[in-house]
Amino acid sequence: MPNRDAFWTTQLKYKYSEDSTFRHLIDWAWDDFDKSYISDDSIELVATALCWILTSTNRELRDCSTKALVNLLENRIPVLIRIIDKFDAVDDPYVWERVLAVALGCVLRTKDHHELGAVAEIVYTKVFDTENVYPHILLRDYAREIIEYVSHLGLITEKIELSKTKPPYKSEWPDDIPTKDELKSLYYQKDYWDLWGSVMGAVTSLGTP
């Protein structure tokens, strides 16, 4: 992830405030014009690109990409399921959290209710049907709300144990959290200054805090 962020995430920072390809893609997905003639495979490619934009530390860019994804996928629930399956192993909490936020938005907005049992099932399998539920409060809440809403609609399958979706989740606190000095020795250098500054504090062009 640090290597990817060094060449990808840092380049995204101002892309929504510029006349960029990234902004055009987000605006296209967010627009309400008819996209029904576009194939599921093409919609999946656009959604995949938008999901990678979710790595950005720019909150506006992440939020706009999230809303664009909901608009793009709310009537393409089978594509949404493919996106969830594609990104469940991603090593970036920004991305996995927002993919589930998108899934919740789609579940609440779609008229294709007959597809929602499959969404609840894949979310349950990826998030809750495990010994250690992913230790991320927003991610777990989005996943729980998806399943509760689908349960409210009476579309839950027998594969889902609702008790597993409710806290406490008994996640283990990580025992290998690096110290600030350890992080500094690895990432307080030119290639990572933008990321270091966004997390740890401002860095000047000379690398001096």
PDB file of N, CA and C in Angstrom, residues 73-78 81 106-119 149-150 153 155:
ATOM      1  N   LEU A  73     -24.430   2.353  -9.575  1.00  0.00           N
ATOM      2  CA  LEU A  73     -24.680   0.941  -9.293  1.00  0.00           C
ATOM      3  C   LEU A  73     -26.030   0.643  -8.648  1.00  0.00           C
ATOM      4  N   GLU A  74     -26.800   1.655  -8.270  1.00  0.00           N
ATOM      5  CA  GLU A  74     -28.034   1.372  -7.547  1.00  0.00           C
ATOM      6  C   GLU A  74     -29.017   0.540  -8.368  1.00  0.00           C
ATOM      7  N   ASN A  75     -28.949   0.622  -9.678  1.00  0.00           N
ATOM      8  CA  ASN A  75     -29.804  -0.209 -10.524  1.00  0.00           C
ATOM      9  C   ASN A  75     -29.022  -1.295 -11.250  1.00  0.00           C
ATOM     10  N   ARG A  76     -27.812  -1.554 -10.755  1.00  0.00           N
ATOM     11  CA  ARG A  76     -26.953  -2.620 -11.302  1.00  0.00           C
ATOM     12  C   ARG A  76     -26.474  -3.501 -10.137  1.00  0.00           C
ATOM     13  N   ILE A  77     -27.404  -4.068  -9.407  1.00  0.00           N
ATOM     14  CA  ILE A  77     -27.056  -4.806  -8.205  1.00  0.00           C
ATOM     15  C   ILE A  77     -26.135  -5.995  -8.493  1.00  0.00           C
ATOM     16  N   PRO A  78     -26.308  -6.744  -9.584  1.00  0.00           N
ATOM     17  CA  PRO A  78     -25.344  -7.812  -9.870  1.00  0.00           C
ATOM     18  C   PRO A  78     -23.918  -7.287 -10.041  1.00  0.00           C
ATOM     19  N   ILE A  81     -22.487  -6.529  -6.594  1.00  0.00           N
ATOM     20  CA  ILE A  81     -22.019  -7.761  -5.945  1.00  0.00           C
ATOM     21  C   ILE A  81     -20.636  -8.139  -6.452  1.00  0.00           C
ATOM     22  N   CYS A 106     -26.771   1.841  -2.285  1.00  0.00           N
ATOM     23  CA  CYS A 106     -27.472   1.146  -3.373  1.00  0.00           C
ATOM     24  C   CYS A 106     -28.649   0.329  -2.845  1.00  0.00           C
ATOM     25  N   VAL A 107     -28.433  -0.361  -1.734  1.00  0.00           N
ATOM     26  CA  VAL A 107     -29.483  -1.184  -1.137  1.00  0.00           C
ATOM     27  C   VAL A 107     -30.686  -0.317  -0.741  1.00  0.00           C
ATOM     28  N   LEU A 108     -30.430   0.857  -0.194  1.00  0.00           N
ATOM     29  CA  LEU A 108     -31.519   1.732   0.246  1.00  0.00           C
ATOM     30  C   LEU A 108     -32.245   2.408  -0.908  1.00  0.00           C
ATOM     31  N   ARG A 109     -31.555   2.589  -2.031  1.00  0.00           N
ATOM     32  CA  ARG A 109     -32.132   3.357  -3.136  1.00  0.00           C
ATOM     33  C   ARG A 109     -32.699   2.500  -4.268  1.00  0.00           C
ATOM     34  N   THR A 110     -32.231   1.271  -4.403  1.00  0.00           N
ATOM     35  CA  THR A 110     -32.626   0.481  -5.565  1.00  0.00           C
ATOM     36  C   THR A 110     -34.094   0.068  -5.519  1.00  0.00           C
ATOM     37  N   LYS A 111     -34.657  -0.123  -6.684  1.00  0.00           N
ATOM     38  CA  LYS A 111     -35.997  -0.684  -6.793  1.00  0.00           C
ATOM     39  C   LYS A 111     -35.939  -2.185  -7.076  1.00  0.00           C
ATOM     40  N   ASP A 112     -34.730  -2.695  -7.305  1.00  0.00           N
ATOM     41  CA  ASP A 112     -34.553  -4.121  -7.618  1.00  0.00           C
ATOM     42  C   ASP A 112     -34.419  -4.929  -6.324  1.00  0.00           C
ATOM     43  N   HIS A 113     -35.477  -4.958  -5.534  1.00  0.00           N
ATOM     44  CA  HIS A 113     -35.408  -5.611  -4.232  1.00  0.00           C
ATOM     45  C   HIS A 113     -35.138  -7.108  -4.337  1.00  0.00           C
ATOM     46  N   HIS A 114     -35.540  -7.726  -5.423  1.00  0.00           N
ATOM     47  CA  HIS A 114     -35.343  -9.165  -5.552  1.00  0.00           C
ATOM     48  C   HIS A 114     -33.869  -9.555  -5.599  1.00  0.00           C
ATOM     49  N   GLU A 115     -32.985  -8.581  -5.835  1.00  0.00           N
ATOM     50  CA  GLU A 115     -31.548  -8.851  -5.888  1.00  0.00           C
ATOM     51  C   GLU A 115     -30.873  -8.686  -4.526  1.00  0.00           C
ATOM     52  N   LEU A 116     -31.580  -8.161  -3.532  1.00  0.00           N
ATOM     53  CA  LEU A 116     -30.919  -7.726  -2.308  1.00  0.00           C
ATOM     54  C   LEU A 116     -30.529  -8.866  -1.376  1.00  0.00           C
ATOM     55  N   GLY A 117     -31.203  -9.987  -1.472  1.00  0.00           N
ATOM     56  CA  GLY A 117     -30.799 -11.131  -0.654  1.00  0.00           C
ATOM     57  C   GLY A 117     -29.372 -11.542  -0.942  1.00  0.00           C
ATOM     58  N   ALA A 118     -28.982 -11.470  -2.201  1.00  0.00           N
ATOM     59  CA  ALA A 118     -27.613 -11.837  -2.594  1.00  0.00           C
ATOM     60  C   ALA A 118     -26.609 -10.820  -2.064  1.00  0.00           C
ATOM     61  N   VAL A 119     -26.995  -9.534  -2.014  1.00  0.00           N
ATOM     62  CA  VAL A 119     -26.101  -8.513  -1.461  1.00  0.00           C
ATOM     63  C   VAL A 119     -25.873  -8.774   0.026  1.00  0.00           C
ATOM     64  N   TYR A 149     -31.540  -3.961   6.920  1.00  0.00           N
ATOM     65  CA  TYR A 149     -32.557  -3.452   5.988  1.00  0.00           C
ATOM     66  C   TYR A 149     -33.107  -4.579   5.120  1.00  0.00           C
ATOM     67  N   VAL A 150     -32.221  -5.426   4.639  1.00  0.00           N
ATOM     68  CA  VAL A 150     -32.673  -6.554   3.815  1.00  0.00           C
ATOM     69  C   VAL A 150     -33.527  -7.501   4.653  1.00  0.00           C
ATOM     70  N   LEU A 153     -36.964  -6.204   4.905  1.00  0.00           N
ATOM     71  CA  LEU A 153     -37.735  -6.473   3.683  1.00  0.00           C
ATOM     72  C   LEU A 153     -38.146  -7.938   3.577  1.00  0.00           C
ATOM     73  N   LEU A 155     -36.048 -10.528   3.093  1.00  0.00           N
ATOM     74  CA  LEU A 155     -35.311 -11.160   2.005  1.00  0.00           C
ATOM     75  C   LEU A 155     -34.035 -11.864   2.470  1.00  0.00           C
TER      76      LEU A 155
END
